[in-house]
Amino acid sequence: MNLMEYQGKELFKRCGIPVPRSQHCKTPDDVAAFIAKNPGKWVVKAQVLMGGRGKAGKIKFAATAEEGRTVAREIMATPMPPNRQNPSGEAVNSLLVEETVEIEKEAYCAITVDRASKRPSIIVTRFGGMDVEEVHEKHPESFTYHFVDTAIGYWPFIGRGLAFDAELDAGYRKQFPAIAAGIYDLFFRYGAKLVEINPLVLTKDGRVVAADAKIELDDDGLFRYPEFKEWQAVLPLDEDERLAAEAGLGIRNFRRFGGTVGTLANGAGLAMGTMDAVKNAGGEIANFLDVGGGADAQRVRNCYELVVNHTAAKVFFINIFGGITRGDEVAKGIVTAMKETTSRKIPLVIRLTGTNEEEGRRILAEAGMTPVQTMDEGAKRAVELAAGA
Ligand code: GDP
Ligand code: MN
């Protein structure tokens, strides 16, 4: 789950990372009312998951309540324009009103998992405030990494070393170790996959504050904090995620690709393998679909209808490897789903193996369906049917 800036900054506060004073607002009137009560120089920031708000004109300054209302209206009037992060853009549904900081320097600091060393990696560069991808193209040598040995953990000397090695402005040195401690703490406490501060601002009066917050949490750890459920409810879903949720699937279990071979498998790995097999057989994939464990009739029907009604699939390739999932249950699910569905019919290609395979095949055979033996055979058959259909 990716967090909005205001949600991320709430976690920053809990972990002792300094952030400017701010208020989350839902309407231009709320912005005006807040500034009227709290006179000062404020910056009004669109709350969206996409980056690049600065460039898109979705961050504006306001010194009075009326200015606040005007810029809030302007920001909310149009969605964030598409960019390489999100080709469909994103509506602006709320705003963060934040105390303006006087910027002396902007740096970049993040923590994420480095797969090669299998360790959390703290990443620092003195070039902040730009797209980090752009910094990586222009100043690759500026990136400084510390791969944390979790048996030792994070210590202030590590942060001091990073600040020196990354050649951060001297003004950062004293405060940086505590900020790196904050992101390290946040990373583990909240089960994050990425914590990014861009820019980490050195202010004209010598303070170091996180002006932006980007956090990606591990979905498997969300249960640890009940408030994450509420936070998730306000996050935007893209079209595929919305369809997945409506079908009772996890939001990451379904993705469309525009081809004519619909796929379903149990487990994300098998689902990807299934797509590879289809490609290998010369076909184009309509979708990725991980049905998860327990493919009962209702679930299979939902998935079938999802693919038939919302993709260009001309054939539906079902690839089940029974481990915990039992073949006979899946077979019953498929048979019942096909009986009950009122949607358009497309041919099924079924590969069913593993636990209770024999029983599963018998159930399918009784219903006039013949499963194929192997994944490649199934892929080949599905591609032929899609081409002929
Ligand atoms: P992003 O473009 O979506 O990553 O949004 P950021 O929150 O990172 O803001 C982009 C840029 O806007 C920053 O790098 C700053 O240069 C500028 N900015 C944001 N907040 C302030 C502020 O309070 N004062 C000033 N002077 N600039 C700001
Ligand atoms: Mn930013």
Short mmCIF file of C-alpha atoms and ligand atoms in Angstrom, two decimals:
data_model
loop_
_atom_site.label_atom_id
_atom_site.label_comp_id
_atom_site.label_asym_id
_atom_site.label_seq_id
_atom_site.Cartn_x
_atom_site.Cartn_y
_atom_site.Cartn_z
CA MET A 1 0.00 0.00 0.00
CA ASN A 2 1.36 3.38 -1.01
CA LEU A 3 0.59 6.22 1.37
CA MET A 4 -0.41 9.79 0.60
CA GLU A 5 1.96 12.47 1.81
CA TYR A 6 -0.24 13.45 4.78
CA GLN A 7 -0.42 9.83 5.92
CA GLY A 8 3.32 9.39 5.50
CA LYS A 9 3.99 12.53 7.50
CA GLU A 10 1.82 11.21 10.32
CA LEU A 11 4.19 8.23 10.53
CA PHE A 12 7.18 10.60 10.30
CA LYS A 13 5.89 12.45 13.36
CA ARG A 14 5.46 9.21 15.29
CA CYS A 15 9.05 8.29 14.49
CA GLY A 16 10.58 11.64 15.40
CA ILE A 17 11.29 12.85 11.86
CA PRO A 18 10.76 16.63 11.79
CA VAL A 19 8.01 17.80 9.45
CA PRO A 20 6.50 21.28 8.97
CA ARG A 21 3.25 22.02 10.81
CA SER A 22 0.32 21.04 8.61
CA GLN A 23 -3.40 20.41 8.28
CA HIS A 24 -5.11 17.92 5.98
CA CYS A 25 -8.10 19.59 4.21
CA LYS A 26 -10.86 18.20 2.01
CA THR A 27 -12.24 21.39 0.43
CA PRO A 28 -11.12 24.93 -0.55
CA ASP A 29 -13.38 26.23 2.24
CA ASP A 30 -11.56 24.09 4.78
CA VAL A 31 -8.27 25.52 3.53
CA ALA A 32 -9.55 29.09 3.85
CA ALA A 33 -10.96 28.46 7.34
CA PHE A 34 -7.70 26.93 8.52
CA ILE A 35 -5.53 29.78 7.20
CA ALA A 36 -7.95 32.36 8.65
CA LYS A 37 -7.43 30.82 12.09
CA ASN A 38 -3.69 30.33 11.58
CA PRO A 39 -2.23 33.37 9.83
CA GLY A 40 1.14 32.83 8.13
CA LYS A 41 2.75 31.68 4.92
CA TRP A 42 1.30 28.38 3.79
CA VAL A 43 1.88 25.99 0.94
CA VAL A 44 -1.11 24.05 -0.43
CA LYS A 45 -0.24 20.59 -1.79
CA ALA A 46 -2.38 18.16 -3.79
CA GLN A 47 -2.72 14.81 -2.02
CA VAL A 48 -2.21 12.16 -4.69
CA LEU A 49 -0.15 8.99 -4.88
CA MET A 50 1.68 10.18 -8.00
CA GLY A 51 4.88 12.15 -7.74
CA GLY A 52 5.80 15.21 -9.78
CA ARG A 53 3.25 17.50 -8.21
CA GLY A 54 5.63 20.45 -8.16
CA LYS A 55 6.18 20.29 -11.91
CA ALA A 56 2.44 19.80 -12.55
CA GLY A 57 1.50 23.01 -10.71
CA LYS A 58 -0.18 21.09 -7.92
CA ILE A 59 1.82 22.80 -5.18
CA LYS A 60 0.97 26.47 -4.63
CA PHE A 61 1.65 29.13 -2.03
CA ALA A 62 -0.91 31.14 -0.07
CA ALA A 63 -0.47 33.98 2.43
CA THR A 64 -4.14 34.75 3.14
CA ALA A 65 -7.33 32.77 3.58
CA GLU A 66 -8.67 34.02 0.24
CA GLU A 67 -5.48 33.06 -1.58
CA GLY A 68 -5.72 29.67 0.09
CA ARG A 69 -9.24 29.19 -1.21
CA THR A 70 -8.25 30.28 -4.74
CA VAL A 71 -5.19 28.06 -5.08
CA ALA A 72 -7.05 25.13 -3.49
CA ARG A 73 -9.77 25.49 -6.14
CA GLU A 74 -7.18 25.66 -8.91
CA ILE A 75 -5.36 22.56 -7.65
CA MET A 76 -8.54 20.53 -7.25
CA ALA A 77 -10.13 21.69 -10.52
CA THR A 78 -8.11 19.31 -12.70
CA PRO A 79 -6.61 15.88 -12.10
CA MET A 80 -2.86 15.32 -11.94
CA PRO A 81 -1.77 14.99 -15.58
CA PRO A 82 -0.46 11.58 -16.70
CA ASN A 83 3.26 10.94 -16.36
CA ARG A 84 5.50 7.89 -16.56
CA GLN A 85 4.50 6.86 -13.03
CA ASN A 86 0.78 6.86 -13.80
CA PRO A 87 -0.34 7.06 -17.44
CA SER A 88 -3.96 7.74 -16.51
CA GLY A 89 -3.41 10.66 -14.14
CA GLU A 90 -5.10 10.99 -10.77
CA ALA A 91 -7.95 13.07 -9.35
CA VAL A 92 -7.10 15.45 -6.51
CA ASN A 93 -9.51 14.74 -3.67
CA SER A 94 -7.78 16.45 -0.78
CA LEU A 95 -5.01 18.86 0.13
CA LEU A 96 -2.28 19.32 2.67
CA VAL A 97 -1.86 22.86 3.96
CA GLU A 98 1.64 23.17 5.29
CA GLU A 99 3.79 25.85 6.85
CA THR A 100 6.14 27.16 4.17
CA VAL A 101 9.79 26.40 4.71
CA GLU A 102 12.59 28.68 3.47
CA ILE A 103 14.78 26.35 1.47
CA GLU A 104 18.56 26.62 1.67
CA LYS A 105 19.36 23.13 0.30
CA GLU A 106 17.42 20.07 -0.83
CA ALA A 107 18.77 16.54 -0.34
CA TYR A 108 17.37 13.04 -0.77
CA CYS A 109 17.22 10.23 1.76
CA ALA A 110 15.48 6.86 1.59
CA ILE A 111 15.48 3.33 2.91
CA THR A 112 14.40 0.25 1.01
CA VAL A 113 15.35 -3.42 0.70
CA ASP A 114 18.37 -4.16 -1.44
CA ARG A 115 17.71 -7.53 -3.01
CA ALA A 116 21.31 -8.24 -3.96
CA SER A 117 22.68 -7.90 -0.42
CA LYS A 118 19.35 -8.88 1.19
CA ARG A 119 19.65 -5.94 3.53
CA PRO A 120 17.87 -2.68 4.18
CA SER A 121 19.70 -0.03 2.19
CA ILE A 122 19.85 3.59 3.32
CA ILE A 123 20.29 5.79 0.25
CA VAL A 124 21.45 9.40 0.29
CA THR A 125 22.24 11.97 -2.37
CA ARG A 126 22.85 15.69 -2.06
CA PHE A 127 20.60 16.26 -5.09
CA GLY A 128 17.08 16.49 -3.71
CA GLY A 129 13.81 17.94 -4.93
CA MET A 130 14.00 16.36 -8.38
CA ASP A 131 12.73 13.08 -9.71
CA VAL A 132 15.08 10.53 -8.20
CA GLU A 133 15.21 8.71 -11.54
CA GLU A 134 16.43 11.93 -13.12
CA VAL A 135 19.10 12.34 -10.45
CA HIS A 136 20.20 8.80 -11.14
CA GLU A 137 20.66 9.63 -14.81
CA LYS A 138 22.44 12.94 -14.26
CA HIS A 139 24.43 12.35 -11.08
CA PRO A 140 24.78 8.60 -10.58
CA GLU A 141 28.02 9.08 -8.64
CA SER A 142 26.24 11.18 -6.02
CA PHE A 143 24.37 8.20 -4.54
CA THR A 144 25.75 6.92 -1.26
CA TYR A 145 24.50 3.67 0.24
CA HIS A 146 24.67 1.96 3.58
CA PHE A 147 23.59 -1.68 3.65
CA VAL A 148 22.45 -2.28 7.19
CA ASP A 149 23.48 -5.42 9.01
CA THR A 150 20.32 -5.96 11.04
CA ALA A 151 22.25 -7.81 13.75
CA ILE A 152 24.01 -4.52 14.41
CA GLY A 153 21.15 -2.23 13.48
CA TYR A 154 21.38 1.48 12.92
CA TRP A 155 23.73 3.68 14.96
CA PRO A 156 24.35 7.41 14.74
CA PHE A 157 27.90 6.91 13.42
CA ILE A 158 26.34 5.33 10.33
CA GLY A 159 24.29 8.47 9.70
CA ARG A 160 27.31 10.71 10.30
CA GLY A 161 29.31 8.65 7.81
CA LEU A 162 26.54 8.88 5.24
CA ALA A 163 26.22 12.66 5.59
CA PHE A 164 29.98 13.04 5.03
CA ASP A 165 30.28 10.51 2.22
CA ALA A 166 27.29 11.94 0.36
CA GLU A 167 28.81 15.42 0.79
CA LEU A 168 25.64 16.84 2.28
CA ASP A 169 25.93 20.51 3.16
CA ALA A 170 27.57 20.91 6.57
CA GLY A 171 24.26 22.27 7.87
CA TYR A 172 22.79 18.76 7.69
CA ARG A 173 25.47 17.01 9.74
CA LYS A 174 24.20 17.47 13.24
CA GLN A 175 20.57 16.53 12.53
CA PHE A 176 20.95 13.92 9.84
CA PRO A 177 21.85 10.91 12.07
CA ALA A 178 18.58 11.29 14.03
CA ILE A 179 16.57 11.54 10.81
CA ALA A 180 18.17 8.40 9.39
CA ALA A 181 17.39 6.73 12.74
CA GLY A 182 13.78 7.81 12.25
CA ILE A 183 13.39 6.25 8.83
CA TYR A 184 15.14 3.08 9.97
CA ASP A 185 12.76 2.84 12.92
CA LEU A 186 9.72 3.55 10.72
CA PHE A 187 10.81 0.94 8.18
CA PHE A 188 10.65 -1.87 10.74
CA ARG A 189 7.94 -0.61 13.07
CA TYR A 190 5.39 -0.19 10.29
CA GLY A 191 6.61 -2.86 7.89
CA ALA A 192 7.60 -0.53 5.05
CA LYS A 193 9.12 -1.50 1.72
CA LEU A 194 10.17 2.04 0.97
CA VAL A 195 10.49 5.22 3.02
CA GLU A 196 11.61 8.21 0.99
CA ILE A 197 12.20 11.84 1.92
CA ASN A 198 12.52 14.01 -1.19
CA PRO A 199 13.36 16.74 -0.53
CA LEU A 200 14.99 16.59 2.87
CA VAL A 201 15.25 20.35 3.31
CA LEU A 202 17.91 22.37 5.09
CA THR A 203 16.09 25.59 5.95
CA LYS A 204 17.56 29.07 5.89
CA ASP A 205 17.37 29.09 9.69
CA GLY A 206 19.38 25.86 9.95
CA ARG A 207 16.69 23.25 10.58
CA VAL A 208 16.46 19.96 8.69
CA VAL A 209 12.87 18.95 7.84
CA ALA A 210 11.14 16.39 5.65
CA ALA A 211 9.23 18.49 3.09
CA ASP A 212 7.74 15.44 1.36
CA ALA A 213 6.95 11.86 2.39
CA LYS A 214 6.67 8.79 0.24
CA ILE A 215 6.02 5.48 1.96
CA GLU A 216 5.16 2.07 0.60
CA LEU A 217 3.94 -0.41 3.21
CA ASP A 218 4.07 -4.18 2.90
CA ASP A 219 0.45 -5.30 2.45
CA ASP A 220 1.09 -8.42 4.51
CA GLY A 221 1.87 -6.28 7.56
CA LEU A 222 -1.12 -3.95 7.38
CA PHE A 223 -3.05 -5.90 10.01
CA ARG A 224 -0.62 -4.76 12.69
CA TYR A 225 -2.09 -1.26 12.79
CA PRO A 226 -5.88 -0.94 12.65
CA GLU A 227 -5.69 2.65 11.38
CA PHE A 228 -4.13 1.40 8.13
CA LYS A 229 -7.53 -0.04 7.15
CA GLU A 230 -9.02 3.47 7.41
CA TRP A 231 -6.11 4.96 5.50
CA GLN A 232 -6.48 2.38 2.76
CA ALA A 233 -10.17 3.23 2.33
CA VAL A 234 -9.36 6.76 1.14
CA LEU A 235 -6.62 5.74 -1.30
CA PRO A 236 -7.56 5.74 -4.98
CA LEU A 237 -7.84 2.45 -6.84
CA ASP A 238 -7.07 2.20 -10.52
CA GLU A 239 -9.56 0.52 -12.86
CA ASP A 240 -8.00 -2.96 -12.59
CA GLU A 241 -7.76 -2.73 -8.81
CA ARG A 242 -11.40 -1.66 -8.58
CA LEU A 243 -12.54 -4.58 -10.76
CA ALA A 244 -10.46 -6.99 -8.66
CA ALA A 245 -11.98 -5.70 -5.43
CA GLU A 246 -15.49 -5.97 -6.87
CA ALA A 247 -14.81 -9.59 -7.81
CA GLY A 248 -13.75 -10.28 -4.23
CA LEU A 249 -10.06 -10.59 -5.10
CA GLY A 250 -7.10 -8.76 -3.60
CA ILE A 251 -6.42 -5.55 -5.51
CA ARG A 252 -3.10 -6.86 -6.81
CA ASN A 253 -4.52 -10.21 -7.99
CA PHE A 254 -5.78 -8.97 -11.35
CA ARG A 255 -4.22 -6.94 -14.15
CA ARG A 256 -5.22 -6.53 -17.81
CA PHE A 257 -2.87 -6.74 -20.79
CA GLY A 258 -5.09 -6.39 -23.86
CA GLY A 259 -4.54 -9.81 -25.51
CA THR A 260 -7.04 -12.55 -26.33
CA VAL A 261 -5.98 -15.38 -23.99
CA GLY A 262 -7.61 -15.05 -20.57
CA THR A 263 -5.70 -16.73 -17.74
CA LEU A 264 -6.35 -17.86 -14.19
CA ALA A 265 -3.98 -19.68 -11.84
CA ASN A 266 -3.72 -20.29 -8.14
CA GLY A 267 -0.74 -18.37 -6.82
CA ALA A 268 0.98 -15.33 -8.28
CA GLY A 269 4.03 -17.33 -9.37
CA LEU A 270 1.97 -19.87 -11.27
CA ALA A 271 -0.12 -17.03 -12.73
CA MET A 272 3.05 -15.43 -14.12
CA GLY A 273 4.30 -18.80 -15.34
CA THR A 274 0.98 -19.31 -17.10
CA MET A 275 1.34 -15.97 -18.86
CA ASP A 276 4.88 -16.92 -19.92
CA ALA A 277 3.60 -20.23 -21.30
CA VAL A 278 0.94 -18.40 -23.33
CA LYS A 279 3.53 -15.97 -24.71
CA ASN A 280 5.83 -18.87 -25.45
CA ALA A 281 3.06 -20.54 -27.42
CA GLY A 282 2.76 -17.40 -29.54
CA GLY A 283 -0.34 -15.92 -27.86
CA GLU A 284 -1.19 -12.55 -26.37
CA ILE A 285 -2.34 -12.44 -22.75
CA ALA A 286 -5.64 -10.86 -21.82
CA ASN A 287 -4.87 -10.71 -18.12
CA PHE A 288 -3.01 -11.79 -15.03
CA LEU A 289 -5.26 -13.42 -12.46
CA ASP A 290 -4.19 -15.07 -9.22
CA VAL A 291 -7.33 -16.70 -7.81
CA GLY A 292 -5.63 -17.30 -4.45
CA GLY A 293 -6.37 -20.35 -2.32
CA GLY A 294 -9.79 -22.01 -2.17
CA ALA A 295 -11.23 -21.60 -5.65
CA ASP A 296 -14.88 -22.34 -4.83
CA ALA A 297 -17.76 -21.96 -7.29
CA GLN A 298 -18.55 -18.37 -6.39
CA ARG A 299 -14.90 -17.34 -6.70
CA VAL A 300 -14.46 -19.14 -10.04
CA ARG A 301 -17.65 -17.60 -11.36
CA ASN A 302 -16.53 -14.12 -10.30
CA CYS A 303 -13.19 -14.63 -12.01
CA TYR A 304 -14.74 -16.03 -15.17
CA GLU A 305 -17.15 -13.10 -15.40
CA LEU A 306 -14.39 -10.62 -14.63
CA VAL A 307 -12.33 -11.91 -17.55
CA VAL A 308 -15.21 -12.44 -20.00
CA ASN A 309 -16.85 -9.08 -19.35
CA HIS A 310 -13.82 -6.84 -18.89
CA THR A 311 -11.06 -8.15 -21.13
CA ALA A 312 -10.75 -9.05 -24.81
CA ALA A 313 -10.35 -12.77 -23.95
CA LYS A 314 -11.62 -15.26 -26.54
CA VAL A 315 -10.60 -18.26 -24.49
CA PHE A 316 -10.04 -18.83 -20.77
CA PHE A 317 -7.05 -20.88 -19.68
CA ILE A 318 -7.43 -22.17 -16.11
CA ASN A 319 -4.20 -23.53 -14.65
CA ILE A 320 -4.52 -25.06 -11.18
CA PHE A 321 -1.75 -26.69 -9.22
CA GLY A 322 -3.43 -28.36 -6.28
CA GLY A 323 -1.46 -28.14 -3.07
CA ILE A 324 -3.67 -26.84 -0.32
CA THR A 325 -6.19 -26.12 -3.07
CA ARG A 326 -7.99 -29.41 -3.79
CA GLY A 327 -8.57 -30.43 -7.40
CA ASP A 328 -12.06 -31.83 -6.82
CA GLU A 329 -13.22 -28.61 -5.16
CA VAL A 330 -11.85 -26.54 -8.01
CA ALA A 331 -13.47 -28.84 -10.57
CA LYS A 332 -16.82 -28.54 -8.77
CA GLY A 333 -16.31 -24.79 -8.66
CA ILE A 334 -15.67 -24.62 -12.41
CA VAL A 335 -18.66 -26.82 -13.29
CA THR A 336 -21.05 -24.90 -11.03
CA ALA A 337 -19.72 -21.52 -12.13
CA MET A 338 -20.25 -22.39 -15.79
CA LYS A 339 -23.78 -23.60 -15.07
CA GLU A 340 -24.70 -20.51 -13.11
CA THR A 341 -23.08 -17.74 -15.07
CA THR A 342 -25.31 -15.63 -17.25
CA SER A 343 -22.35 -14.12 -19.09
CA ARG A 344 -21.27 -14.84 -22.64
CA LYS A 345 -19.63 -18.27 -23.08
CA ILE A 346 -16.04 -18.62 -24.22
CA PRO A 347 -14.15 -21.92 -24.44
CA LEU A 348 -12.27 -23.12 -21.38
CA VAL A 349 -8.92 -24.86 -21.35
CA ILE A 350 -8.29 -26.49 -18.01
CA ARG A 351 -5.11 -27.89 -16.59
CA LEU A 352 -5.61 -29.45 -13.20
CA THR A 353 -2.86 -31.24 -11.29
CA GLY A 354 -1.84 -32.09 -7.73
CA THR A 355 -4.07 -32.86 -4.76
CA ASN A 356 -7.21 -34.85 -5.68
CA GLU A 357 -6.40 -34.56 -9.38
CA GLU A 358 -8.13 -37.83 -10.36
CA GLU A 359 -11.37 -36.86 -8.67
CA GLY A 360 -11.20 -33.41 -10.22
CA ARG A 361 -10.73 -34.81 -13.71
CA ARG A 362 -13.67 -37.17 -13.22
CA ILE A 363 -15.94 -34.28 -12.23
CA LEU A 364 -14.86 -32.25 -15.25
CA ALA A 365 -15.27 -35.24 -17.59
CA GLU A 366 -18.81 -35.84 -16.30
CA ALA A 367 -19.61 -32.25 -17.21
CA GLY A 368 -18.17 -32.76 -20.68
CA MET A 369 -14.92 -30.88 -20.08
CA THR A 370 -11.56 -32.45 -20.87
CA PRO A 371 -8.59 -31.10 -18.99
CA VAL A 372 -5.20 -30.98 -20.69
CA GLN A 373 -2.16 -32.71 -19.19
CA THR A 374 0.49 -30.01 -18.98
CA MET A 375 0.77 -26.24 -18.76
CA ASP A 376 2.46 -25.96 -22.17
CA GLU A 377 -0.16 -28.16 -23.79
CA GLY A 378 -2.86 -25.98 -22.24
CA ALA A 379 -1.16 -22.79 -23.41
CA LYS A 380 -0.85 -24.17 -26.95
CA ARG A 381 -4.48 -25.24 -27.02
CA ALA A 382 -5.65 -21.87 -25.65
CA VAL A 383 -3.63 -19.95 -28.24
CA GLU A 384 -5.09 -22.10 -31.05
CA LEU A 385 -8.62 -21.53 -29.81
CA ALA A 386 -8.04 -17.77 -29.48
CA ALA A 387 -6.71 -17.61 -33.04
CA GLY A 388 -9.59 -19.69 -34.41
CA ALA A 389 -12.34 -17.97 -32.45
P1 GDP B 1 6.55 16.32 -5.52
O1 GDP B 1 6.91 17.21 -6.68
O2 GDP B 1 5.23 15.63 -5.76
O3 GDP B 1 7.63 15.36 -5.15
O4 GDP B 1 6.28 17.27 -4.27
P2 GDP B 1 7.29 17.84 -3.15
O5 GDP B 1 6.57 17.89 -1.86
O6 GDP B 1 8.58 17.10 -3.15
O7 GDP B 1 7.53 19.34 -3.61
C1 GDP B 1 8.21 19.64 -4.82
C2 GDP B 1 9.04 20.89 -4.64
O8 GDP B 1 8.23 21.96 -4.25
C3 GDP B 1 10.11 20.76 -3.57
O9 GDP B 1 11.27 20.12 -3.99
C4 GDP B 1 10.34 22.21 -3.25
O10 GDP B 1 11.28 22.77 -4.14
C5 GDP B 1 8.99 22.86 -3.45
N1 GDP B 1 8.36 23.05 -2.12
C6 GDP B 1 7.55 22.22 -1.46
N2 GDP B 1 7.21 22.74 -0.26
C7 GDP B 1 7.86 23.92 -0.17
C8 GDP B 1 7.94 24.95 0.82
O11 GDP B 1 7.35 24.89 1.90
N3 GDP B 1 8.72 26.03 0.53
C9 GDP B 1 9.38 26.16 -0.63
N4 GDP B 1 10.13 27.23 -0.84
N5 GDP B 1 9.34 25.22 -1.58
C10 GDP B 1 8.59 24.13 -1.36
MN MN B 2 8.90 15.01 -3.58
#
